[in-house]
PDB file of C-alpha atoms and ligand atoms in Angstrom:
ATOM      1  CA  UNK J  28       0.000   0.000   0.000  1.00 50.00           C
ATOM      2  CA  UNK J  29       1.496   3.562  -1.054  1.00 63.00           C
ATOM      3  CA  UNK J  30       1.723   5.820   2.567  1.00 72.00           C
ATOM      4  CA  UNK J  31       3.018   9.253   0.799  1.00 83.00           C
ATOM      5  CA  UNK J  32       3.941  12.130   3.265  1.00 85.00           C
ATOM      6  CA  UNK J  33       4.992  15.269   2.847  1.00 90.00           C
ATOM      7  CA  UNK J  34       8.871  14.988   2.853  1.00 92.00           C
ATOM      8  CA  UNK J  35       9.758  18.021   5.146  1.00 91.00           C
ATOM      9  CA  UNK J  36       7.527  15.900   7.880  1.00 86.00           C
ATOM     10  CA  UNK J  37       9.049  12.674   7.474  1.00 85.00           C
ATOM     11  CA  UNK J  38      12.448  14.428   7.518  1.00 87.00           C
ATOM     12  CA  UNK J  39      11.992  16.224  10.628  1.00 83.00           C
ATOM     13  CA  UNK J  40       9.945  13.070  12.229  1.00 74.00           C
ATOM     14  CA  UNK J  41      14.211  11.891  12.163  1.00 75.00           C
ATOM     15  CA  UNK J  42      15.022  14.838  13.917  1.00 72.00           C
ATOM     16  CA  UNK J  43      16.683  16.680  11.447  1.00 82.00           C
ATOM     17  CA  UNK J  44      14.837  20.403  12.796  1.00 81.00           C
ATOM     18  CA  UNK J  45      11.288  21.662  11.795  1.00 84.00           C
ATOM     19  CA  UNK J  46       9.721  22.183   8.377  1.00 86.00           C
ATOM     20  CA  UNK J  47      11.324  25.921   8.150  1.00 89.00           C
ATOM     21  CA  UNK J  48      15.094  24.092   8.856  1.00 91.00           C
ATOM     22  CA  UNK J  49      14.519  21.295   6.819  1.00 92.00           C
ATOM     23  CA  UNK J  50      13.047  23.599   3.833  1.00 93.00           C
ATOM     24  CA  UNK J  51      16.883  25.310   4.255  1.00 94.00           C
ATOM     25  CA  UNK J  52      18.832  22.264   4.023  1.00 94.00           C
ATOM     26  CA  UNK J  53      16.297  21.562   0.753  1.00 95.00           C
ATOM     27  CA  UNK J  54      17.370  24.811  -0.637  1.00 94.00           C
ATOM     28  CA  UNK J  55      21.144  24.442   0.066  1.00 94.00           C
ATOM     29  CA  UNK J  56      20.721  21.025  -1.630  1.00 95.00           C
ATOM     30  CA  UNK J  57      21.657  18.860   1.186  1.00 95.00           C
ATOM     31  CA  UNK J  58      18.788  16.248   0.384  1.00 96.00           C
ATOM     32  CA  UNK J  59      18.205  13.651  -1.989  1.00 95.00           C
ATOM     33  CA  UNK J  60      15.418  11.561  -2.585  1.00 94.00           C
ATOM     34  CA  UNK J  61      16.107   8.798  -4.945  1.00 93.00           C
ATOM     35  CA  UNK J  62      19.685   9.696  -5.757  1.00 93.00           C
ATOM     36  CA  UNK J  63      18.054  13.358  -7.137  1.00 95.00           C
ATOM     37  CA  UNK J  64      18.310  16.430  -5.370  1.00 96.00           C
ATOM     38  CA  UNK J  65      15.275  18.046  -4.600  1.00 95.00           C
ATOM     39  CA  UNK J  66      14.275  21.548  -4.681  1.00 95.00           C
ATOM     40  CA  UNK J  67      10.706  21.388  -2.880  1.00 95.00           C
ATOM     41  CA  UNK J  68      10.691  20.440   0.854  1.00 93.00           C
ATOM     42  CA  UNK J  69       6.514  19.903   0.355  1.00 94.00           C
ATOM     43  CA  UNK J  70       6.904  17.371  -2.358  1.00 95.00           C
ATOM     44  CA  UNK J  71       4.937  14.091  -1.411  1.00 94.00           C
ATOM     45  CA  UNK J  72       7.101  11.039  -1.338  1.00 91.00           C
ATOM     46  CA  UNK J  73       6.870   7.256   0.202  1.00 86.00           C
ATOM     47  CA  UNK J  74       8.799   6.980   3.153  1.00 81.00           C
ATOM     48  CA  UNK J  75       8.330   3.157   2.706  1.00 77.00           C
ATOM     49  CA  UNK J  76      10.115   3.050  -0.348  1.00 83.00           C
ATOM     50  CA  UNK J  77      12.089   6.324  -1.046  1.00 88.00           C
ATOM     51  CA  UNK J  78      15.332   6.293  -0.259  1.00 91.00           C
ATOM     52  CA  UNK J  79      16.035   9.813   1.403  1.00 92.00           C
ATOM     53  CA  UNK J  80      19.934  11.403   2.293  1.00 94.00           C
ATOM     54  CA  UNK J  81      20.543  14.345   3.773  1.00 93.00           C
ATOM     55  CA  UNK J  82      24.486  14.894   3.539  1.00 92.00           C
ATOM     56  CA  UNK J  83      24.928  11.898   1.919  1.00 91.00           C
ATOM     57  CA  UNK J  84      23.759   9.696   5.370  1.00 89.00           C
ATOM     58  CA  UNK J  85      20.872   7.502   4.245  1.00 90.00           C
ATOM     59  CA  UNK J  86      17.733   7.738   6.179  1.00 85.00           C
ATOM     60  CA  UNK J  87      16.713   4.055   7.136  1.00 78.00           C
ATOM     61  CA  UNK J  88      12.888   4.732   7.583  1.00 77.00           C
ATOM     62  CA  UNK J  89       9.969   2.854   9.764  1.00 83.00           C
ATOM     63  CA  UNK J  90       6.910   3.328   9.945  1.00 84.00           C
ATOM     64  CA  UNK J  91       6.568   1.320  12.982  1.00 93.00           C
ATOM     65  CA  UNK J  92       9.148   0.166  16.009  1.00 94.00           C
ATOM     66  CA  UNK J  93       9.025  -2.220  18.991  1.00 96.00           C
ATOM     67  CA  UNK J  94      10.600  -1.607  22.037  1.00 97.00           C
ATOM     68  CA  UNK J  95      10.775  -3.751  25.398  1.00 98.00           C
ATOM     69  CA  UNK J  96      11.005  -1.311  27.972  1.00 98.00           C
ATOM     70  CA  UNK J  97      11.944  -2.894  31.793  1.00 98.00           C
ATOM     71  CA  UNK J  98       9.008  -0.192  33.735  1.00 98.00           C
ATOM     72  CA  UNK J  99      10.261   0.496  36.887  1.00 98.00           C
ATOM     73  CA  UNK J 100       8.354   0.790  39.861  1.00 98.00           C
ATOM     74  CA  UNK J 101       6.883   4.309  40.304  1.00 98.00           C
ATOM     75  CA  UNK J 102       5.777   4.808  36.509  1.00 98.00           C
ATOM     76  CA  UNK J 103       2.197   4.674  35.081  1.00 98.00           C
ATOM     77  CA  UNK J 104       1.747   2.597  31.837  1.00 97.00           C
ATOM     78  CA  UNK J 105       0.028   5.616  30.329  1.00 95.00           C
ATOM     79  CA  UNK J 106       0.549   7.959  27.384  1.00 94.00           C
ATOM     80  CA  UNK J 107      -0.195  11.094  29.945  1.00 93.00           C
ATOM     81  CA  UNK J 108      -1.067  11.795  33.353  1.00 94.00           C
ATOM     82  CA  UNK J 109      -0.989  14.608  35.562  1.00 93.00           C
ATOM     83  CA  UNK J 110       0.688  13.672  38.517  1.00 94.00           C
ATOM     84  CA  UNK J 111       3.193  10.501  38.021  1.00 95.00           C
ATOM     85  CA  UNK J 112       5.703  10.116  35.431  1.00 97.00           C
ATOM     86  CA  UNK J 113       4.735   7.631  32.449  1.00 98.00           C
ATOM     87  CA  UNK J 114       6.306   5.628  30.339  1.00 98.00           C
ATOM     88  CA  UNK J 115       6.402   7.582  27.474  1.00 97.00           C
ATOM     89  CA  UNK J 116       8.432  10.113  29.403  1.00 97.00           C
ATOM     90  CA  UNK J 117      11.701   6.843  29.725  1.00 97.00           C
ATOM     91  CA  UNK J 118      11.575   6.793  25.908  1.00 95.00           C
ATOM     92  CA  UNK J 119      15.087   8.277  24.211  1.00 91.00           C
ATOM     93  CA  UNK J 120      14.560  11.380  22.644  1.00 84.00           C
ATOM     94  CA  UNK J 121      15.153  10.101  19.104  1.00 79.00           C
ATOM     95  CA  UNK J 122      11.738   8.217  19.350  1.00 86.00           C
ATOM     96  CA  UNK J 123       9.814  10.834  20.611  1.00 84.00           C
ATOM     97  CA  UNK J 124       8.481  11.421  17.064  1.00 81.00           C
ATOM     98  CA  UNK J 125       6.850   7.771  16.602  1.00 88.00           C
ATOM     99  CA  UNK J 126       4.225   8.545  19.330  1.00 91.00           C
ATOM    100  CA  UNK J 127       4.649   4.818  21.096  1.00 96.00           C
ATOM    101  CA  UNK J 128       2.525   3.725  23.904  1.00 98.00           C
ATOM    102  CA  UNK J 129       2.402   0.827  26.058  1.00 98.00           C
ATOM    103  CA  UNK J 130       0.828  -2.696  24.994  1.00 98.00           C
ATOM    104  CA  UNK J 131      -1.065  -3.145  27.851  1.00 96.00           C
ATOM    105  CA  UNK J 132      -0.474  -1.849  31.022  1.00 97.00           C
ATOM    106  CA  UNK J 133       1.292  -2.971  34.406  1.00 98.00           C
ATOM    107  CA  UNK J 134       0.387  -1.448  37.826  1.00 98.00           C
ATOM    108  CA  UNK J 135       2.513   1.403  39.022  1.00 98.00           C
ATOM    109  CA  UNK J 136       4.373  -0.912  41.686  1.00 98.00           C
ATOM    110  CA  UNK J 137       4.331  -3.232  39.155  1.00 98.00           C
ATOM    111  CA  UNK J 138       8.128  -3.757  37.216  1.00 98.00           C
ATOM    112  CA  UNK J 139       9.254  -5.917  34.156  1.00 98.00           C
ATOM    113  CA  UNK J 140       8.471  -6.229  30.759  1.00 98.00           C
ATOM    114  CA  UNK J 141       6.429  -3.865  28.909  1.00 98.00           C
ATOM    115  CA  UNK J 142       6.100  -3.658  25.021  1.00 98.00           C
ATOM    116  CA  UNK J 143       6.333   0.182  24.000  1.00 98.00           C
ATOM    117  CA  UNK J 144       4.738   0.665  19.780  1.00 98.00           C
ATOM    118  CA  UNK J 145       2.911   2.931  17.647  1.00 96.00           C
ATOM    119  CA  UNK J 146       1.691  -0.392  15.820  1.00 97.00           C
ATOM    120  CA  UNK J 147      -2.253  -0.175  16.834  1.00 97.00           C
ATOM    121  CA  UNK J 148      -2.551  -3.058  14.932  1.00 96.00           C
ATOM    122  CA  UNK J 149      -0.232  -5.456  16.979  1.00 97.00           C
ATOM    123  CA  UNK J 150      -1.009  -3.817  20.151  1.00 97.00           C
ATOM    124  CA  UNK J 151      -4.639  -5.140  18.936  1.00 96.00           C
ATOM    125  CA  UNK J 152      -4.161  -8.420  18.387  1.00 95.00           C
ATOM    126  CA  UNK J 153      -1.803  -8.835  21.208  1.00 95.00           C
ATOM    127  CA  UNK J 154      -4.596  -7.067  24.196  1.00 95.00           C
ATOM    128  CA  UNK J 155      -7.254  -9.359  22.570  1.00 94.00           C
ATOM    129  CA  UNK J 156      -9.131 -11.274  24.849  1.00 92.00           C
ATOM    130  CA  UNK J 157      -9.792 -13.682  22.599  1.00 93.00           C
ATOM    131  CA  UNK J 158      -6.261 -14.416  21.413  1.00 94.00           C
ATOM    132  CA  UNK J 159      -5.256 -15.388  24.950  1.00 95.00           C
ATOM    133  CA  UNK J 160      -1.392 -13.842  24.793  1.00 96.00           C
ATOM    134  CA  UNK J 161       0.485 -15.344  27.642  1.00 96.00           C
ATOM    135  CA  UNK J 162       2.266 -13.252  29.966  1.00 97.00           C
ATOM    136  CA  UNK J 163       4.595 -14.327  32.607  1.00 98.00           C
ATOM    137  CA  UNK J 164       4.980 -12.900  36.013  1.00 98.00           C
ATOM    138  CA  UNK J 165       7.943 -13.245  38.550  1.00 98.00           C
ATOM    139  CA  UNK J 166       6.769 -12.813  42.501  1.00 98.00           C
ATOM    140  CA  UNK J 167       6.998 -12.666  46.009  1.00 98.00           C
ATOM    141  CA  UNK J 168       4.453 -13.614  47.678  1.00 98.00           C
ATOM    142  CA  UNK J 169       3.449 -13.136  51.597  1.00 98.00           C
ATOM    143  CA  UNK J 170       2.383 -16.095  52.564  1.00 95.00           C
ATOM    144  CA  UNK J 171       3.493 -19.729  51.598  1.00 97.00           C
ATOM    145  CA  UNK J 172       2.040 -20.867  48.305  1.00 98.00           C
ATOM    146  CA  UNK J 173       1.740 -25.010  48.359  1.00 97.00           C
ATOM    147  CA  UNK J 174       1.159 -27.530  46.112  1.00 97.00           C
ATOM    148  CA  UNK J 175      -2.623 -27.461  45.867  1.00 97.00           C
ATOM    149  CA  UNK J 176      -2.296 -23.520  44.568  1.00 98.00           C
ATOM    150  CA  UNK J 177      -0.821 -24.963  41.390  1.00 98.00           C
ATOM    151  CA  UNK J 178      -3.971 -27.093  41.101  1.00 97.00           C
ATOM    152  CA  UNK J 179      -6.289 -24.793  42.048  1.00 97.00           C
ATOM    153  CA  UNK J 180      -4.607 -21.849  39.172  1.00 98.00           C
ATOM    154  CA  UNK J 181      -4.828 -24.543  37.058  1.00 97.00           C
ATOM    155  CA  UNK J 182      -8.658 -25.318  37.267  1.00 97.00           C
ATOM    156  CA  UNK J 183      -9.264 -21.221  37.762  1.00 97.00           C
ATOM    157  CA  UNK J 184     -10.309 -18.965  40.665  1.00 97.00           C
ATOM    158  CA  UNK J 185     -12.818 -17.263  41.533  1.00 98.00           C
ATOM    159  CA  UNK J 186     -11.354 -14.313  42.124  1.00 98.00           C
ATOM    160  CA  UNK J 187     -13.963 -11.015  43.993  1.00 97.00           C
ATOM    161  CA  UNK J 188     -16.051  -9.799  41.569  1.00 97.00           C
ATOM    162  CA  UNK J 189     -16.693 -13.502  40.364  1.00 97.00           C
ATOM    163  CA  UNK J 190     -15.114 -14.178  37.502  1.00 97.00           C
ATOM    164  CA  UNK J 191     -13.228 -17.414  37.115  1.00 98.00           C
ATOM    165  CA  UNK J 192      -9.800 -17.170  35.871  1.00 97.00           C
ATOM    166  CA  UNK J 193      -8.638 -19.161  32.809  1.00 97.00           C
ATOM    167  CA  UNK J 194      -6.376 -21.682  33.616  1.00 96.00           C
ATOM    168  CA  UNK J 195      -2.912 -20.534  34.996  1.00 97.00           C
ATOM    169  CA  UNK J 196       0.669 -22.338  35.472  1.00 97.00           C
ATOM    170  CA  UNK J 197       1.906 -21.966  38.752  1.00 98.00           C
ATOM    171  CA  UNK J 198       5.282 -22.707  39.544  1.00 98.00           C
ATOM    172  CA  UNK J 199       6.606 -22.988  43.214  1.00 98.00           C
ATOM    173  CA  UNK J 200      10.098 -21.439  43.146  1.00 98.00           C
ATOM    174  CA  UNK J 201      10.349 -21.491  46.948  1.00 98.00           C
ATOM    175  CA  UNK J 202       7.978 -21.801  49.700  1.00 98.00           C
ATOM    176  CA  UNK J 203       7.711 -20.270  53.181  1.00 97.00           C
ATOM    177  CA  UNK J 204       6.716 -17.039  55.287  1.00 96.00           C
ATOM    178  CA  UNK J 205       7.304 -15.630  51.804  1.00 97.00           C
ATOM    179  CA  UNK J 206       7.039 -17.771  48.802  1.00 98.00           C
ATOM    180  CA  UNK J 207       8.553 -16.659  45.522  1.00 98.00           C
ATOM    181  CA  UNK J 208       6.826 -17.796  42.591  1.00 98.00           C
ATOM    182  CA  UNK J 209       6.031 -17.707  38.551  1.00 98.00           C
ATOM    183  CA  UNK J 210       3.460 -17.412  37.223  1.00 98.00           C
ATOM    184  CA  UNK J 211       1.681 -17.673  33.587  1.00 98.00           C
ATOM    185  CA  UNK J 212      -1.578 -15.849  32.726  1.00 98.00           C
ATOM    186  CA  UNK J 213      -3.551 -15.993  29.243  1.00 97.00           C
ATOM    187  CA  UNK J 214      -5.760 -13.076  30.107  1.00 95.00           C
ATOM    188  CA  UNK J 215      -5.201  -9.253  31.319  1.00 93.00           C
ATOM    189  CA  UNK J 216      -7.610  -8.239  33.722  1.00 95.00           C
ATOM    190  CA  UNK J 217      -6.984  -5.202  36.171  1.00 96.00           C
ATOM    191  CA  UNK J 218      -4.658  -6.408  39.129  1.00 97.00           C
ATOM    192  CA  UNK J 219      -5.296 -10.279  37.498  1.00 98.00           C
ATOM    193  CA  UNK J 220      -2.423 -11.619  39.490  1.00 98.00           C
ATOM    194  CA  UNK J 221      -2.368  -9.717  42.644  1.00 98.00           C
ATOM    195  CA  UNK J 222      -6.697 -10.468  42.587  1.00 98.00           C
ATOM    196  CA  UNK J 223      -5.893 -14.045  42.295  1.00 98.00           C
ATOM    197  CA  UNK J 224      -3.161 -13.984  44.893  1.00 98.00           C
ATOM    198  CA  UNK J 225      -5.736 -12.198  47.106  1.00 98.00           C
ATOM    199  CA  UNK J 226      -8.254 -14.970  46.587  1.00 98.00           C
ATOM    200  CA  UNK J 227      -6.408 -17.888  47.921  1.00 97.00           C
ATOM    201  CA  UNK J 228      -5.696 -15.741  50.722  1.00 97.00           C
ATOM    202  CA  UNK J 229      -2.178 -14.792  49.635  1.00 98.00           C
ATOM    203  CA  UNK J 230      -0.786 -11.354  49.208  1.00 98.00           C
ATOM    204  CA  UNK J 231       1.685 -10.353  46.168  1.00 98.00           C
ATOM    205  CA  UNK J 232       4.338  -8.581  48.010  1.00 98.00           C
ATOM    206  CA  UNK J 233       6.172  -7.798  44.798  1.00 98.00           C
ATOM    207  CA  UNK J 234       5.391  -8.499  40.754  1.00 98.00           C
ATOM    208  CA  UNK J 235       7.745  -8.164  37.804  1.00 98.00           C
ATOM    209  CA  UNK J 236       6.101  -9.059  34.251  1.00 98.00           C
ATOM    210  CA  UNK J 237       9.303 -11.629  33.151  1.00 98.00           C
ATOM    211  CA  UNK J 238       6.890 -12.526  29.612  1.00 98.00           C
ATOM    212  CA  UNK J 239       4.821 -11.282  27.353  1.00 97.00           C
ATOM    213  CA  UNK J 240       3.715 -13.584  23.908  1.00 96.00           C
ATOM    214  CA  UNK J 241       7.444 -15.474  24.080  1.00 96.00           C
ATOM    215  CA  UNK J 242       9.150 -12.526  24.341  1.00 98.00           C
ATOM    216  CA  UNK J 243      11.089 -12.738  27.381  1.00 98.00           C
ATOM    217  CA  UNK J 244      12.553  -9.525  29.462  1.00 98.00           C
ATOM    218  CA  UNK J 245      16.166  -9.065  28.759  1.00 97.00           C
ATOM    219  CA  UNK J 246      17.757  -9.043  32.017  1.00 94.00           C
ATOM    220  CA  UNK J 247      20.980  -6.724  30.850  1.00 96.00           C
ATOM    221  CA  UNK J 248      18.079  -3.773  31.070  1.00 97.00           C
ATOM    222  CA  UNK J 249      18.105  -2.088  34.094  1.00 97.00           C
ATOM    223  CA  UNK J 250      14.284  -0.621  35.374  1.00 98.00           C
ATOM    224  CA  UNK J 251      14.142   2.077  33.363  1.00 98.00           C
ATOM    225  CA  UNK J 252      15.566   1.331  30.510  1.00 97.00           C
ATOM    226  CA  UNK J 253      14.632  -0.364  26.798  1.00 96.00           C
ATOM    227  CA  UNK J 254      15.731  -1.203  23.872  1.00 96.00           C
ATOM    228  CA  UNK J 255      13.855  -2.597  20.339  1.00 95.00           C
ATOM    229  CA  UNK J 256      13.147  -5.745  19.815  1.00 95.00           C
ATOM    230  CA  UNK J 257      15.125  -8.154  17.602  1.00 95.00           C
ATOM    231  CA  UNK J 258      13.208  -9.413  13.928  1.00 92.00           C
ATOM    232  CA  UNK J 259      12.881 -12.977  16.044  1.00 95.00           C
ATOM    233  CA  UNK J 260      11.594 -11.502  19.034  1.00 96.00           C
ATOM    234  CA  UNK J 261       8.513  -9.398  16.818  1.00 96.00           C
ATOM    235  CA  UNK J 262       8.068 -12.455  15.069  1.00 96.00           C
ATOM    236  CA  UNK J 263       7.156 -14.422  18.098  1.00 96.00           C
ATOM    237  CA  UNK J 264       5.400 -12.052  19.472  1.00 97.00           C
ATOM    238  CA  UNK J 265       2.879 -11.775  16.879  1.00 95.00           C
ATOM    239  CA  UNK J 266       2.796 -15.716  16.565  1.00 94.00           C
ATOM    240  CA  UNK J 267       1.969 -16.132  19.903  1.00 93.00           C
ATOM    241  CA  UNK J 268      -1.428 -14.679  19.673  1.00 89.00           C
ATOM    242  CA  UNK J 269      -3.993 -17.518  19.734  1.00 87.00           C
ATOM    243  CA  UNK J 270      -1.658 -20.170  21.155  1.00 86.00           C
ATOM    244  CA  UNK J 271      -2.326 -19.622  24.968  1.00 83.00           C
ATOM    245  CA  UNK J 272      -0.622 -21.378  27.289  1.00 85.00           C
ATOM    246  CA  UNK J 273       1.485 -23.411  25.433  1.00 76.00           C
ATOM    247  CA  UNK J 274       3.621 -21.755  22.757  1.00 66.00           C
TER     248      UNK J 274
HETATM  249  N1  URA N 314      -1.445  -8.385  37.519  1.00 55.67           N
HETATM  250  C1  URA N 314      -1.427  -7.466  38.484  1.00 55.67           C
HETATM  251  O1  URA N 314      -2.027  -7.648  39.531  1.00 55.67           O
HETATM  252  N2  URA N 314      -0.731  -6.339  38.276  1.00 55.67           N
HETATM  253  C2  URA N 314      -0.027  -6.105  37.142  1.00 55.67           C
HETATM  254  O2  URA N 314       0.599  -5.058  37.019  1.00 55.67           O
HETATM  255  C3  URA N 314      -0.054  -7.085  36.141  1.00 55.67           C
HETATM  256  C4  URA N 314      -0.768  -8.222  36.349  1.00 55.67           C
END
């Protein structure tokens, strides 16, 4: 499909200055768009599959990216709010101009793997209730989690307003005064794990998201910071709608 866009807004979308700046470089003759300088910074071209240099650096263009940010605690999963920072406020400068928000969202004391786009289309299909995206959770727990947990995730819970839970994978990391556990979710409802937690009688002391569709957190990030995701990650990502549980 053709996307055309003015040039002097894809150009400064890189950063290169506003529309006045950019119409300067065009009239200095510091751009080219397919190998031919150009003398009109309003002409309409296809970012897609233009090739644009300004200087002689080619512009590598994308419509969309994929980031996995690590959210640290104290951040809302939000495009804007008025009194916390969000997590549109840890993205680098240079991809301010893509207008990414969170897939999903995580609570505010809530840390680990969060999926920053400006895909709608992939943030669709991954949110979909119906295409049952797992997502993986890391916590402590107070309280000791046994044995018959893992069966009773499995079958569902009840959690307070009465829904039933889809069935969950519990793993029992270690068990005590304070249990630390994983845990595996194929749905995405507000506080899901700490609700579930709360229904067996347990309280989640601490949650980090360690999961989301196969994509797994890279541990070299440190809370705050991201980085985009590799061809193979995006690929799994948007293969693992559908599959549930078991990918
Ligand atoms: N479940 C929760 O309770 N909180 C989160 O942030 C994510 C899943």
């Amino acid at each position: 499909m053709r996307n055309t866009q003015r040039l002097d807004k894809v150009v400064s979308n890189f950063g290169y200055g506003t529309r006045k700046e950019i119409k300067a470089m065009v009239k200095n003759g510091s751009i080219k768009v397919d190998g031919q300088v150009v003398k009109d910074s309003g002409i309409h071209i296809d970012p897609n599959s233009s090739t644009i240099e300004i200087n002689g650096e080619v512009l590598n263009y994308k419509e969309f990216i994929y980031l996995m940010l690590n959210k640290p605690q104290g951040v809302i999963s939000a495009t804007f709010d008025q009194r916390h920072k969000t997590v549109v406020e840890l993205m680098p400068e240079e991809v301010f101009h893509y207008k990414l928000f969170p897939v999903g969202r995580l609570d505010i004391d809530t840390e680990g793997l969060l999926i920053m786009t400006n895909d709608g289309d992939l943030a669709h299909e991954v949110l979909s209730p119906k295409k049952h995206v797992r997502k993986k959770y890391y916590a402590l727990i107070n309280g000791e989690v046994i044995e018959s947990d893992k069966k009773a995730f499995a079958e569902g819970i009840t959690i307070d307003d009465g829904y039933k839970t889809m069935p969950a994978l519990l793993d029992i990391i270690r068990s005590g005064i304070t249990s630390e556990i994983e845990l595996t979710i194929v749905e995405g409802k507000f506080h899901q794990v700490k609700r579930m937690f709360e229904a067996i009688g347990k309280e989640v002391r601490f949650l980090k998201r360690i999961e989301m569709g196969g994509v797994l957190l890279d541990e070299s990030l440190k809370p705050g910071e991201c980085r985009e995701l590799t061809k193979e990650e995006l690929e799994t990502l948007r293969n693992s709608a559908g599959k549930g549980l078991f990918i």
